[in-house]
Coordinates of C-alpha atoms in Angstrom, one line a residue:
M1 CA -0.3 -24.7 1.1
K2 CA -4.0 -24.0 1.5
C3 CA -6.5 -22.7 0.5
L4 CA -7.4 -19.0 1.6
E5 CA -10.7 -18.6 0.1
N6 CA -9.6 -18.9 -4.2
Y7 CA -6.1 -18.1 -3.3
P8 CA -3.4 -19.8 -2.6
L9 CA -2.1 -19.6 1.2
I10 CA 1.1 -20.8 1.9
H11 CA 2.2 -19.7 6.1
I12 CA 5.2 -19.5 7.7
A13 CA 6.4 -19.2 11.4
E14 CA 9.5 -17.3 10.7
T15 CA 11.2 -15.9 7.8
D16 CA 13.5 -11.9 6.7
S17 CA 11.3 -10.2 4.1
T18 CA 7.3 -12.4 2.7
N19 CA 8.8 -11.0 -0.3
N20 CA 12.1 -12.6 -0.5
Y21 CA 10.8 -15.5 0.5
L22 CA 7.7 -15.0 -2.6
S23 CA 10.5 -14.5 -5.2
G24 CA 12.9 -16.7 -4.5
L25 CA 10.2 -19.2 -4.9
C26 CA 8.9 -17.6 -8.1
D27 CA 12.6 -18.2 -9.5
R28 CA 12.8 -21.8 -8.2
E29 CA 9.2 -23.1 -9.8
P30 CA 6.6 -22.2 -11.0
V31 CA 3.5 -20.2 -9.3
A32 CA 0.2 -19.7 -9.4
E33 CA -0.9 -15.4 -9.6
F34 CA -1.8 -14.7 -5.9
T35 CA -0.5 -16.9 -4.8
T36 CA -0.1 -15.4 -0.4
V37 CA 2.7 -15.8 2.0
Q38 CA 2.1 -14.7 5.7
A39 CA 4.1 -14.6 8.2
D40 CA 4.0 -14.8 11.5
F41 CA 7.1 -12.6 11.9
Q42 CA 10.0 -11.6 9.6
T43 CA 12.9 -10.8 11.1
A44 CA 14.3 -7.7 8.5
G45 CA 11.1 -6.9 6.7
K46 CA 11.3 -4.8 4.1
G47 CA 9.7 -1.8 3.3
Q48 CA 9.4 1.8 1.0
R49 CA 13.9 3.0 0.9
G50 CA 15.4 0.2 3.1
N51 CA 13.3 0.5 5.8
S52 CA 12.5 -1.6 7.7
W53 CA 8.6 -2.7 9.8
E54 CA 8.0 -3.6 13.6
A55 CA 5.8 -5.8 14.6
E56 CA 5.7 -7.9 17.1
K57 CA 5.1 -11.9 16.2
G58 CA 1.5 -13.9 15.9
K59 CA -0.5 -9.4 16.2
N60 CA -0.2 -8.6 12.3
L61 CA -0.7 -9.2 8.0
L62 CA 2.5 -9.8 7.3
F63 CA 1.8 -10.6 3.6
S64 CA 2.7 -11.3 0.0
F65 CA 1.5 -12.0 -2.5
V66 CA 2.3 -12.3 -6.7
L67 CA 1.3 -11.1 -10.3
Y68 CA 1.3 -11.4 -13.3
P69 CA 0.5 -7.6 -14.9
A70 CA 2.2 -8.9 -18.8
F71 CA -1.0 -6.7 -20.4
L72 CA 0.6 -3.8 -17.9
E73 CA 3.3 -1.4 -19.4
A74 CA 6.0 -0.7 -17.8
R75 CA 5.0 3.2 -17.1
R76 CA 1.7 2.0 -16.3
Q77 CA 2.7 0.9 -12.5
F78 CA 2.1 2.3 -10.8
V79 CA -2.0 1.0 -11.0
L80 CA -1.1 -1.3 -9.4
S81 CA -0.6 0.4 -5.9
Q82 CA -3.4 2.5 -6.4
I83 CA -5.0 -0.6 -6.9
V84 CA -3.7 -2.3 -3.6
S85 CA -3.8 1.0 -1.3
L86 CA -7.3 1.3 -2.6
A87 CA -7.5 -2.9 -1.4
V88 CA -6.5 -2.0 2.1
K89 CA -8.3 1.2 1.9
E90 CA -11.9 -0.6 1.5
E91 CA -11.0 -3.2 3.2
L92 CA -10.7 -1.4 6.7
E93 CA -13.5 0.8 6.6
Q94 CA -14.8 -2.1 7.2
Q95 CA -14.2 -2.4 11.1
T96 CA -13.6 2.3 11.4
E97 CA -13.8 5.3 10.0
G98 CA -10.5 7.2 8.6
I99 CA -9.1 5.6 7.1
S100 CA -7.3 7.7 4.0
I101 CA -3.6 6.7 1.3
K102 CA -0.4 8.4 1.9
W103 CA 0.4 8.9 -1.4
P104 CA 1.6 6.8 -2.8
N105 CA 0.8 3.5 -0.7
D106 CA 1.3 4.2 2.2
I107 CA -2.7 3.2 4.7
Y108 CA -3.1 7.0 7.6
W109 CA -5.7 6.3 10.6
D110 CA -6.1 9.7 10.5
D111 CA -2.7 11.2 10.9
K112 CA -1.1 7.7 11.9
K113 CA 0.7 5.1 9.4
I114 CA -1.5 1.8 9.9
C115 CA 0.0 0.0 6.6
G116 CA 3.0 -0.1 4.7
M117 CA 3.5 -1.9 1.7
L118 CA 6.5 -3.4 -0.8
I119 CA 5.6 -3.3 -4.8
E120 CA 9.0 -5.8 -6.8
N121 CA 8.3 -5.0 -10.5
D122 CA 10.4 -7.7 -12.4
L123 CA 10.0 -5.9 -16.6
A124 CA 9.5 -8.5 -20.0
G125 CA 10.7 -5.8 -22.4
M126 CA 8.1 -2.4 -22.6
H127 CA 5.7 -4.5 -19.8
I128 CA 5.3 -5.7 -16.7
G129 CA 6.5 -9.5 -16.1
R130 CA 6.3 -10.2 -12.3
S131 CA 5.1 -8.5 -9.8
I132 CA 4.6 -9.2 -5.4
I133 CA 3.7 -6.8 -3.6
G134 CA 3.9 -6.9 0.1
I135 CA 2.1 -5.5 3.7
G136 CA 2.4 -5.1 6.4
L137 CA -0.8 -4.7 8.1
N138 CA -0.6 -3.2 11.7
I139 CA -4.0 -5.4 13.8
N140 CA -3.9 -7.0 16.8
Q141 CA -0.3 -5.0 18.1
E142 CA -0.8 -3.1 21.7
Q143 CA 2.4 -1.2 22.0
F144 CA 5.1 -0.5 19.5
V145 CA 8.8 0.1 21.2
S146 CA 10.7 1.3 17.7
D147 CA 11.5 4.4 17.0
A148 CA 9.1 5.0 14.1
P149 CA 7.1 8.3 13.7
N150 CA 3.2 7.3 14.0
P151 CA 2.1 3.5 13.9
I152 CA -0.7 2.2 15.2
S153 CA -3.1 -1.0 15.4
L154 CA -6.3 -1.3 14.4
K155 CA -6.7 -3.1 17.5
Q156 CA -5.8 0.4 19.8
V157 CA -7.6 2.5 16.7
T158 CA -11.8 0.0 18.0
G159 CA -10.0 -0.9 21.0
C160 CA -11.6 -4.6 20.1
E161 CA -9.5 -8.0 18.9
H162 CA -9.0 -8.6 14.2
D163 CA -9.9 -11.8 13.1
R164 CA -6.4 -11.5 10.8
A165 CA -6.9 -14.3 8.1
A166 CA -10.2 -12.4 7.2
I167 CA -9.2 -9.5 6.3
L168 CA -6.8 -10.7 4.8
D169 CA -9.0 -12.6 2.4
G170 CA -10.5 -9.1 1.4
I171 CA -7.7 -7.8 0.3
L172 CA -6.8 -10.5 -1.1
Q173 CA -10.1 -10.6 -2.9
R174 CA -10.3 -6.5 -3.5
T175 CA -7.9 -6.1 -5.0
A176 CA -8.9 -9.2 -7.7
A177 CA -11.8 -7.2 -8.1
Y178 CA -9.0 -4.0 -9.2
Y179 CA -6.6 -6.3 -11.0
A180 CA -9.9 -7.8 -13.0
E181 CA -10.9 -3.8 -13.7
V182 CA -7.7 -2.9 -14.7
Q183 CA -8.0 -5.7 -17.4
Q184 CA -11.5 -5.0 -19.0
E185 CA -12.1 -1.3 -18.6
G186 CA -9.1 0.2 -17.9
S187 CA -7.9 2.7 -14.6
T188 CA -9.3 5.5 -14.8
R189 CA -12.4 4.4 -12.5
I190 CA -9.6 3.6 -10.3
A191 CA -8.0 6.8 -10.9
R192 CA -10.6 9.6 -9.8
R193 CA -11.7 6.7 -6.3
Y194 CA -7.8 7.0 -5.5
L195 CA -7.3 10.4 -5.8
Q196 CA -10.4 11.2 -4.0
S197 CA -9.1 8.1 -1.1
L198 CA -5.4 11.3 -1.1
F199 CA -4.7 11.8 2.6
R200 CA -5.0 15.5 3.4
R201 CA -7.6 15.9 -0.2
E202 CA -9.9 18.5 0.8
G203 CA -8.2 22.0 1.7
M204 CA -4.9 23.7 2.5
H205 CA -1.8 21.6 4.2
R206 CA 1.6 22.1 4.9
Y207 CA 4.3 20.3 3.1
A208 CA 8.1 20.5 2.8
D209 CA 10.0 20.2 0.0
A210 CA 14.3 19.9 -0.7
D211 CA 13.8 24.6 -0.8
G212 CA 12.0 24.9 2.4
E213 CA 7.9 24.0 3.7
F214 CA 5.3 26.1 1.7
M215 CA 0.9 25.7 2.5
A216 CA -0.9 23.6 -1.2
Q217 CA -3.7 21.6 -1.6
V218 CA -4.0 18.7 -4.1
V219 CA -4.5 18.5 -7.8
D220 CA -3.7 15.5 -9.0
V221 CA -1.9 11.6 -9.1
E222 CA -0.6 11.5 -12.9
P223 CA -0.9 8.2 -14.6
D224 CA 3.2 6.9 -14.0
G225 CA 2.8 8.2 -10.5
H226 CA 3.9 12.3 -10.0
F227 CA 2.0 14.4 -7.1
I228 CA 1.0 17.5 -8.1
L229 CA 0.2 20.2 -5.7
E230 CA -0.4 23.6 -5.9
D231 CA 0.9 25.6 -4.0
E232 CA -1.1 29.4 -2.0
N233 CA 0.4 31.2 -5.0
Q234 CA -1.1 28.7 -7.3
R235 CA 2.0 27.6 -8.6
L236 CA 1.6 23.3 -10.1
R237 CA 4.3 21.6 -8.0
R238 CA 5.4 18.0 -9.6
Y239 CA 7.1 15.4 -7.6
V240 CA 8.5 11.6 -7.6
F241 CA 9.0 10.0 -4.3
K242 CA 10.3 11.2 -1.8
E243 CA 10.7 14.1 -2.7
V244 CA 8.4 16.5 -1.1
G245 CA 7.5 15.4 2.6
C246 CA 3.8 16.3 4.6
V247 CA 5.0 18.2 7.7
K248 CA 2.3 18.3 11.0

């Protein structure tokens, strides 16, 4: 194990999933907060709801880190998604423009997906005992061959190779700063910044739910993560993850 700036880093060539690797490690022995597992390749990288994540070996950032947010009640767990999404977005903005957060925590450049994440929380009573945050971030991959609809890498956007270690460190530093802010000052400012950073934040756009397509604008994201849209008839629509999707 070595340190990436202030964070313990475990670098491995290959694993099925960095979330699985780190979870198993935490189950076996004490692991410091912000310990990070980074892999060059994942054989079974996980996304939300069982989705897979394509990543060419040695080209991208595939990593997971652990937090112990016992100060957070389970009903407030969405703030972890907010702070990590903001950290990734703001680090990528050091390299290019056009980065946004697609609710709940995908990171987009324009209308293409550059990053996905999976947050797995273990509860301790009414609070969060442990949180493992897994991130797949497309950095230097030049071609995607899976049937994923809209992947893109930072190199495809900028035309340049990027330093994966520096970007990883920046994401962890930013996450740590937001994490400390939640503990010390609460999450009001973070929620506001997250809302301002959302994909399709301005104007009316086309969405689809179980009842069909409709035009709506983003109104809010509630503290528990519910997504609030206002449709063209001024009706408020409230959704949990996977109940609504964007339509081009």
